[in-house]
Coordinates of C-alpha atoms in Angstrom, one line a residue:
X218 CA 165.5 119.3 139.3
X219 CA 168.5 118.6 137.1
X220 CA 169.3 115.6 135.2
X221 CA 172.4 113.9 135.6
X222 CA 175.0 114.9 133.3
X223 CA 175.3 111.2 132.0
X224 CA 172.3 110.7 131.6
X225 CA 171.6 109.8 128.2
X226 CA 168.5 112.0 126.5
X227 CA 166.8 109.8 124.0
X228 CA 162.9 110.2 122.8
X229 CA 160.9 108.4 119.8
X230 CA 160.5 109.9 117.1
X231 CA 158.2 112.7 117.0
X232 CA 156.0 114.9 114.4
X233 CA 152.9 113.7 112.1
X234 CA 155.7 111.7 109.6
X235 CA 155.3 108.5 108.0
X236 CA 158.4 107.1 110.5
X237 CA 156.7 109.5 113.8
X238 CA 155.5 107.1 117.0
X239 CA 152.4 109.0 116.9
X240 CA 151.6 106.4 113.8
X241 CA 153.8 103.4 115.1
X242 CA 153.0 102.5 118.2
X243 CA 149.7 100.3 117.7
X244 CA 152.1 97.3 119.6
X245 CA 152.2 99.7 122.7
X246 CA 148.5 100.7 122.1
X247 CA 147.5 97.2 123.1
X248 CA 149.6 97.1 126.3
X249 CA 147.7 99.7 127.4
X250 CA 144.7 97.9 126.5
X251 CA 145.2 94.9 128.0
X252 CA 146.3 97.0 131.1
X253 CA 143.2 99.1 131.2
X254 CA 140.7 96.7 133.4
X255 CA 143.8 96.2 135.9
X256 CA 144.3 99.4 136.2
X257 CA 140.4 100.0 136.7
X258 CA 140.2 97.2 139.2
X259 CA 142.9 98.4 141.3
X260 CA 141.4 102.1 141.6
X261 CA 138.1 100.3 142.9
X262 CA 140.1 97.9 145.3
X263 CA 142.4 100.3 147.2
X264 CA 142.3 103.5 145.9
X265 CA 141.2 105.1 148.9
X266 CA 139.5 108.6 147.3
X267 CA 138.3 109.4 151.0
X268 CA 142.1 109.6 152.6
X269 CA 143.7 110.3 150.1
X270 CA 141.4 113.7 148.9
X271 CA 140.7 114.8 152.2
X272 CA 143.8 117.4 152.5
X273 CA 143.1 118.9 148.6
X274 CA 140.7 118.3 146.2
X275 CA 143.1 117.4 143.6
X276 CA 144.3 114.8 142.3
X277 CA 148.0 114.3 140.8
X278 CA 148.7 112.1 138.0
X279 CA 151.9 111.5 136.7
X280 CA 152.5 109.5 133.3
X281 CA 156.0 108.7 133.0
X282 CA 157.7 108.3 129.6
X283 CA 154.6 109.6 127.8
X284 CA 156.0 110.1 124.4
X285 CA 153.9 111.9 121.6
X286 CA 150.6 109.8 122.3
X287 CA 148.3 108.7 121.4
X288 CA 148.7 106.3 124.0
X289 CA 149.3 108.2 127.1
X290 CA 146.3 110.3 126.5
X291 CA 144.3 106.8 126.5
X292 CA 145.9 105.7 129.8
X293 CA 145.0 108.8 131.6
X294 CA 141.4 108.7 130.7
X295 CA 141.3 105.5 131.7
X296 CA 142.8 106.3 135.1
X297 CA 140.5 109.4 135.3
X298 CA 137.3 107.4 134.5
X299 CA 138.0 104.9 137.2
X300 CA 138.6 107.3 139.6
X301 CA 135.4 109.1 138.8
X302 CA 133.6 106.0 139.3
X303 CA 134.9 105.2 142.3
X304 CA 133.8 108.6 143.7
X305 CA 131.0 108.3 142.5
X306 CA 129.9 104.8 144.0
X307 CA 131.3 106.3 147.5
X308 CA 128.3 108.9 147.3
X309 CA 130.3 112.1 146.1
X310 CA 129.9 113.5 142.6
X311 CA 133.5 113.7 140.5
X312 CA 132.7 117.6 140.2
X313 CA 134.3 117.8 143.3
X314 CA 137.5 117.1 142.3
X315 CA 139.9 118.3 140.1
X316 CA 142.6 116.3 138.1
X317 CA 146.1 117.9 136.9
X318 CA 148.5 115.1 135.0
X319 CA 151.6 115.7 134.4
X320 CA 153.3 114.3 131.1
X321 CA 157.1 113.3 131.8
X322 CA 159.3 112.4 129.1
X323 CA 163.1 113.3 128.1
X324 CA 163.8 116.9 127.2
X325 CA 164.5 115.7 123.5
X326 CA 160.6 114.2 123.0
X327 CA 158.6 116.1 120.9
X328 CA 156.0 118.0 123.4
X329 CA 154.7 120.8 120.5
X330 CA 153.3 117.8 119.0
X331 CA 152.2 116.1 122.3
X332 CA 150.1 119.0 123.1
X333 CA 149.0 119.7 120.0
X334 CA 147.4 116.1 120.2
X335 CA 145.3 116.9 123.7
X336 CA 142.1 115.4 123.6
X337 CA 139.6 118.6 123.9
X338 CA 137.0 116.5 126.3
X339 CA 139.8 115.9 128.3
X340 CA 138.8 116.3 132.2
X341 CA 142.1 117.4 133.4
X342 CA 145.1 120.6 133.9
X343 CA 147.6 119.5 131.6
X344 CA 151.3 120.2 132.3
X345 CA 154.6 118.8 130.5
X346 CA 157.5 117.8 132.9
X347 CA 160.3 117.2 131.5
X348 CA 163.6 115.1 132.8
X349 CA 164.7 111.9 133.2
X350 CA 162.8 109.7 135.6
X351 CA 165.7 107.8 137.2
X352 CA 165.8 111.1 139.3
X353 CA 163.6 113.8 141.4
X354 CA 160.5 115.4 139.2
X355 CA 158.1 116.2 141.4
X356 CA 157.6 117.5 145.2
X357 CA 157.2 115.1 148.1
X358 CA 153.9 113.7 148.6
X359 CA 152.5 115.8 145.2
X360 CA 151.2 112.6 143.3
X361 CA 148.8 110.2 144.0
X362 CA 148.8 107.7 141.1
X363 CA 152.1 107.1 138.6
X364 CA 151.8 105.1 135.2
X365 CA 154.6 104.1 133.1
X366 CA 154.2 101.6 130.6
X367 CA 156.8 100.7 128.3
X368 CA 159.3 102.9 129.8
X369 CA 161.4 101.3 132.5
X370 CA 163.3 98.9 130.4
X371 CA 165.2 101.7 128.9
X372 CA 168.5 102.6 130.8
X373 CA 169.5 105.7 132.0
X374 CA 173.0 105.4 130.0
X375 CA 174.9 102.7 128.3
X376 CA 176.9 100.7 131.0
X377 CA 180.4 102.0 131.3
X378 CA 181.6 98.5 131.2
X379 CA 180.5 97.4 128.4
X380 CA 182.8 100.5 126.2
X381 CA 186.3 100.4 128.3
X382 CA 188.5 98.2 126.3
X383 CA 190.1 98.0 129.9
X384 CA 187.3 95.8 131.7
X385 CA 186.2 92.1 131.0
X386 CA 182.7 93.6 130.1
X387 CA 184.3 95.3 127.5
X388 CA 181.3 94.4 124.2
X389 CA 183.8 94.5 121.5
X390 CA 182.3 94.4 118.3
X391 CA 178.9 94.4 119.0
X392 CA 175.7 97.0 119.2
X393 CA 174.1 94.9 122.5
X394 CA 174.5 92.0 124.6
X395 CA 173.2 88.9 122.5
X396 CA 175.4 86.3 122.6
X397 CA 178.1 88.3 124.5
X398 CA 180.2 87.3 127.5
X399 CA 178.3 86.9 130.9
X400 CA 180.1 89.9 132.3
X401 CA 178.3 92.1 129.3
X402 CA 174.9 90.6 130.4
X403 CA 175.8 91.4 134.4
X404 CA 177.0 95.1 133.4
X405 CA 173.4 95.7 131.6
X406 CA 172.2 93.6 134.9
X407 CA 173.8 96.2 137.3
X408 CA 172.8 99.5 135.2
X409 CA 169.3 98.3 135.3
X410 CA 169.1 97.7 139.2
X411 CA 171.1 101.1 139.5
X412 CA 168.8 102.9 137.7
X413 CA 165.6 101.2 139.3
X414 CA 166.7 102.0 142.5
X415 CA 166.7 105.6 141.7
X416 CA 163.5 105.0 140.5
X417 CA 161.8 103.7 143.3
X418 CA 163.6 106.2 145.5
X419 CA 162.5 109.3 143.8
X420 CA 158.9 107.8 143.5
X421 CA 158.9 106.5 147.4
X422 CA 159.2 110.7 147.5
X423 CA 156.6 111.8 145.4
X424 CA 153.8 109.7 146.1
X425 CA 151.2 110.3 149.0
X426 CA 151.3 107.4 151.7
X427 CA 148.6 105.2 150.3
X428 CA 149.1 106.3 146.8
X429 CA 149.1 103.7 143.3
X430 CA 151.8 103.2 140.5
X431 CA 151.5 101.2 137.7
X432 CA 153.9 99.8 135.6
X433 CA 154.1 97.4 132.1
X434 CA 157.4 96.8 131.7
X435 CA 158.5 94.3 129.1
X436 CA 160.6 91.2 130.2
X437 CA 162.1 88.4 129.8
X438 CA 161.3 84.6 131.6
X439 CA 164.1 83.2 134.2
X440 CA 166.1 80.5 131.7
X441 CA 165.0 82.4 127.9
X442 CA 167.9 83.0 126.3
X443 CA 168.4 86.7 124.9
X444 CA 168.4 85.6 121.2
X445 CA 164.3 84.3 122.0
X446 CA 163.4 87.7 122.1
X447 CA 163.1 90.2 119.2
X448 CA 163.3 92.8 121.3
X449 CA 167.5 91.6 122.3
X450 CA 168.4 89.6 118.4
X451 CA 167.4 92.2 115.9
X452 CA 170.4 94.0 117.7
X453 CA 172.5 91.6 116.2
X454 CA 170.9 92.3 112.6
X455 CA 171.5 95.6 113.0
X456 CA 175.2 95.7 113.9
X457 CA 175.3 93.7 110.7
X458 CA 173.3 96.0 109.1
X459 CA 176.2 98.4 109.8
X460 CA 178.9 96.3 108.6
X461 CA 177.5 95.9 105.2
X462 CA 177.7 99.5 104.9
X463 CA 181.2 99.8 105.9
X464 CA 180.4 102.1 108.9
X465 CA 182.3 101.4 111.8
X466 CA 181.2 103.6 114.2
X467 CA 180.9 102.8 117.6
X468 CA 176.8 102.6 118.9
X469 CA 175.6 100.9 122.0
X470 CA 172.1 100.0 122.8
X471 CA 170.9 101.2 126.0
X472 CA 168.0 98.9 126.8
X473 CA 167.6 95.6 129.0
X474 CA 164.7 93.3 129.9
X475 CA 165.1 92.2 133.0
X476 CA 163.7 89.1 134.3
X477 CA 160.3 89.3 136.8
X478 CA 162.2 88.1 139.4
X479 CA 165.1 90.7 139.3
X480 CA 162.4 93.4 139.3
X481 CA 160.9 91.9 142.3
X482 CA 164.1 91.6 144.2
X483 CA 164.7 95.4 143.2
X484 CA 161.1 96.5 144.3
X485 CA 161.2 94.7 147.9
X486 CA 165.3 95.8 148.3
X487 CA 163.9 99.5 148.1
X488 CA 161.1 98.9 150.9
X489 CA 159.1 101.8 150.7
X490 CA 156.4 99.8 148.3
X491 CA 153.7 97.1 149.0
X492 CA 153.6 94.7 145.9
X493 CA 150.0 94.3 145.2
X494 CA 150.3 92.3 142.0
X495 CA 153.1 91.4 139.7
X496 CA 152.0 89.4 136.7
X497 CA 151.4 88.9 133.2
X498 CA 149.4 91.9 131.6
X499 CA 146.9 89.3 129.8
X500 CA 147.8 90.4 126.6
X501 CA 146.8 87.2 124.6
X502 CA 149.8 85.2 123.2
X503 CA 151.3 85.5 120.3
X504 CA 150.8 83.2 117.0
X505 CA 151.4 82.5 114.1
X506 CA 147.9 84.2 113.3
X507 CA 149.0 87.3 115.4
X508 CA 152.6 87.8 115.2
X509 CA 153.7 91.1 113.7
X510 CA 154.5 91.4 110.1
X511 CA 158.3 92.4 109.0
X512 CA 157.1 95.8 108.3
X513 CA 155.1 96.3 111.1
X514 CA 157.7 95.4 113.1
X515 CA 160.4 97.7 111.7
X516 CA 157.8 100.5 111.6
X517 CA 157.8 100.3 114.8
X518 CA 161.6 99.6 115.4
X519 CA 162.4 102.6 113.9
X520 CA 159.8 104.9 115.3
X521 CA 161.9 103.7 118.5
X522 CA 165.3 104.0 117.9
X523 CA 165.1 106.1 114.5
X524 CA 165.7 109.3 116.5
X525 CA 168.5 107.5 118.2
X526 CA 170.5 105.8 115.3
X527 CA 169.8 109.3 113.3
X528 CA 171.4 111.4 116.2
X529 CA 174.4 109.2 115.9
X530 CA 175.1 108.1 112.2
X531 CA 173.2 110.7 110.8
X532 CA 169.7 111.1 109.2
X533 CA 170.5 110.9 105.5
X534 CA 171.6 106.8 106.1
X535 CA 168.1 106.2 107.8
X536 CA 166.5 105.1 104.6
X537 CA 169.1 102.5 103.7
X538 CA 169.7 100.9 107.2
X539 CA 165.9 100.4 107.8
X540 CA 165.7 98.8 104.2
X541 CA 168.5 96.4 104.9
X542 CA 167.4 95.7 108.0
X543 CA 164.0 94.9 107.1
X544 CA 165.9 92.7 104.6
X545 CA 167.6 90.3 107.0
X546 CA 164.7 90.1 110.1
X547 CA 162.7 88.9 106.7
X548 CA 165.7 86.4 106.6
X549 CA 165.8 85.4 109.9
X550 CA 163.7 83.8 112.6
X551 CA 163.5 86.9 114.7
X552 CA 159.5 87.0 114.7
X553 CA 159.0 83.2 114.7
X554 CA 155.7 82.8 117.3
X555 CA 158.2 80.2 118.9
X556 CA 160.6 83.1 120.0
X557 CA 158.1 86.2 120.1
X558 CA 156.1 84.9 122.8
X559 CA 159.3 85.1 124.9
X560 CA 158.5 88.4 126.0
X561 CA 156.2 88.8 128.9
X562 CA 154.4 92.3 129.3
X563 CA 154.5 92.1 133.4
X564 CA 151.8 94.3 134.8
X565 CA 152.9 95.6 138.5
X566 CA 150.6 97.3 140.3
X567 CA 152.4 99.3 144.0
X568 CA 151.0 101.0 146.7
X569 CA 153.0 103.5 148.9
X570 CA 153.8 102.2 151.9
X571 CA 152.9 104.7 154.9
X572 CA 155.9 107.1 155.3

């Protein structure tokens, strides 16, 4: 179906290149990994392969916000496996059932190189979907198990608020919402639970009754202030970034880690989904002994919003941004342990509700 007409298109940066996703995304790589034996112990709790193969011997998998791997690929095998076992220890071999995933992303990310990248063991039909998925991508009852990790905290579009120089939301003079008005903070607040409860909706329609979705969504602690996070202050650096090159032009960032407890409210306000678990993902804290170097960090900063930023201000000022920028987080006390740990990677794990 059609994406929204303001809905924003945005994708990672794609290809082989020394700046590509494909090589800066170890950070997301262990999300997945510390995601992989919840995911495996929820298929052998609930996933109920008897019900829920008995009208086709398919099964649907859907990874939302895929990217260019080589992370999705990783989650999807270890979705597969589990399944496999589970049949398997329910006295039916796996051969009986076939497996198509779908890989959803943007209509901007880079799929040549996505498909390129297919593992060639891989026990599954392959299919790209592209689309936003804040709306309709799949027919009723088609899926029986959707991932998305490291996807949902990305809005659909930039609150409206926040760029009319009419409304008290108005975020004059900045890139994102650290240290801005509580009416900037509310306007990411209410595009986020707008675009979650499209979410949920078009989910709620996809899934079989019975069926599992996953999500690692990063966010942020009832009471942490904005400027704790990495993720929210380097924002701030990189509006600066922009003023020491004299460019003025207007950029918003679209992102916003909500708090557990808002996507809780938002999950139980839509109904159609039993909460299962909502927790941390494991993933051990961060320390000093762990905590990302400055150019890990901006590796992987820019794989992110490189596409983005070079959309906007154009390529050819990539280069001096990124070095700047590097200059001042290496300044700062954006990846102090004290503020990094600030982020919690919240595992949630749903289970369709019967229709």
């Amino acid at each position: 179906m059609a994406d929204d007409p303001g809905t924003l298109s945005f994708a990672m940066v794609g290809g082989d290149g020394p700046h590509s996703y494909r090589h800066n995304s170890s950070y997301q790589a262990g999300v997945v990994a510390s995601a992989k034996t919840l995911i495996g112990n929820a298929i052998a709790e609930i996933f109920d392969v008897n019900h829920l193969t008995t009208s086709s011997g398919s099964i649907g998998i859907a990874d939302l916000g895929c990217s260019v791997g080589p992370n999705t690929f990783i989650t999807v095998k270890n979705i597969i496996d589990s399944v496999e076992l589970k049949c398997q220890s329910h006295g039916f071999g796996s051969q009986v059932l076939e497996f198509q995933v779908f890989f959803n992303d943007h209509v901007s990310n880079d799929f040549n190189t996505l498909f390129t990248s297919l593992p060639n063991d891989r026990h599954y039909f392959a299919a790209g979907v592209p689309g936003s998925f804040h709306g309709r991508l799949f027919p009723k009852a088609s899926l029986h198990f959707v991932n998305a990790s490291y996807a949902l905290h990305w809005l659909s579009r930039v609150p409206k608020d926040v760029v009319d120089e009419q409304s008290p939301a108005w975020n004059k003079g900045r890139v994102y919402y650290t240290n801005a008005p509580n009416q900037v903070v509310e306007a990411y607040s209410a595009q986020f639970s707008v675009d979650m409860e499209s979410f949920f909706k078009a989910r709620a329609q996809e899934l079989v009754s019975g069926g599992l979705m996953t999500l690692v969504i990063p966010c942020l602690p009832v009471g942490t202030a904005p400027s704790q996070s990495p993720l929210v202050a380097v924002a701030d650096l990189l509006g600066d970034s922009l003023l020491d090159m004299a460019n003025m032009k207007k950029w918003t960032r679209s992102t916003y880690p909500a708090t557990p407890q808002e996507l809780e409210n938002l999950i139980k306000r839509n109904g159609c989904f039993e909460i299962v678990k909502l927790e941390p993902s494991g993933r051990a804290p961060v320390t000093k002994e762990t905590a990302p170097n400055v150019q890990m960090f901006m590796s992987h900063l820019r794989a992110a919003l490189g596409g983005l930023l070079g959309e906007h201000f154009g390529v050819e000022i990539m280069d001096e941004l990124f070095v700047r920028l590097t200059e001042k987080v290496a300044n700062s006390s954006t990846l102090s342990p004290s503020s990094y740990r600030m982020v919690v990677d919240l595992f949630v794990l749903l289970q369709r509700k019967a229709a």
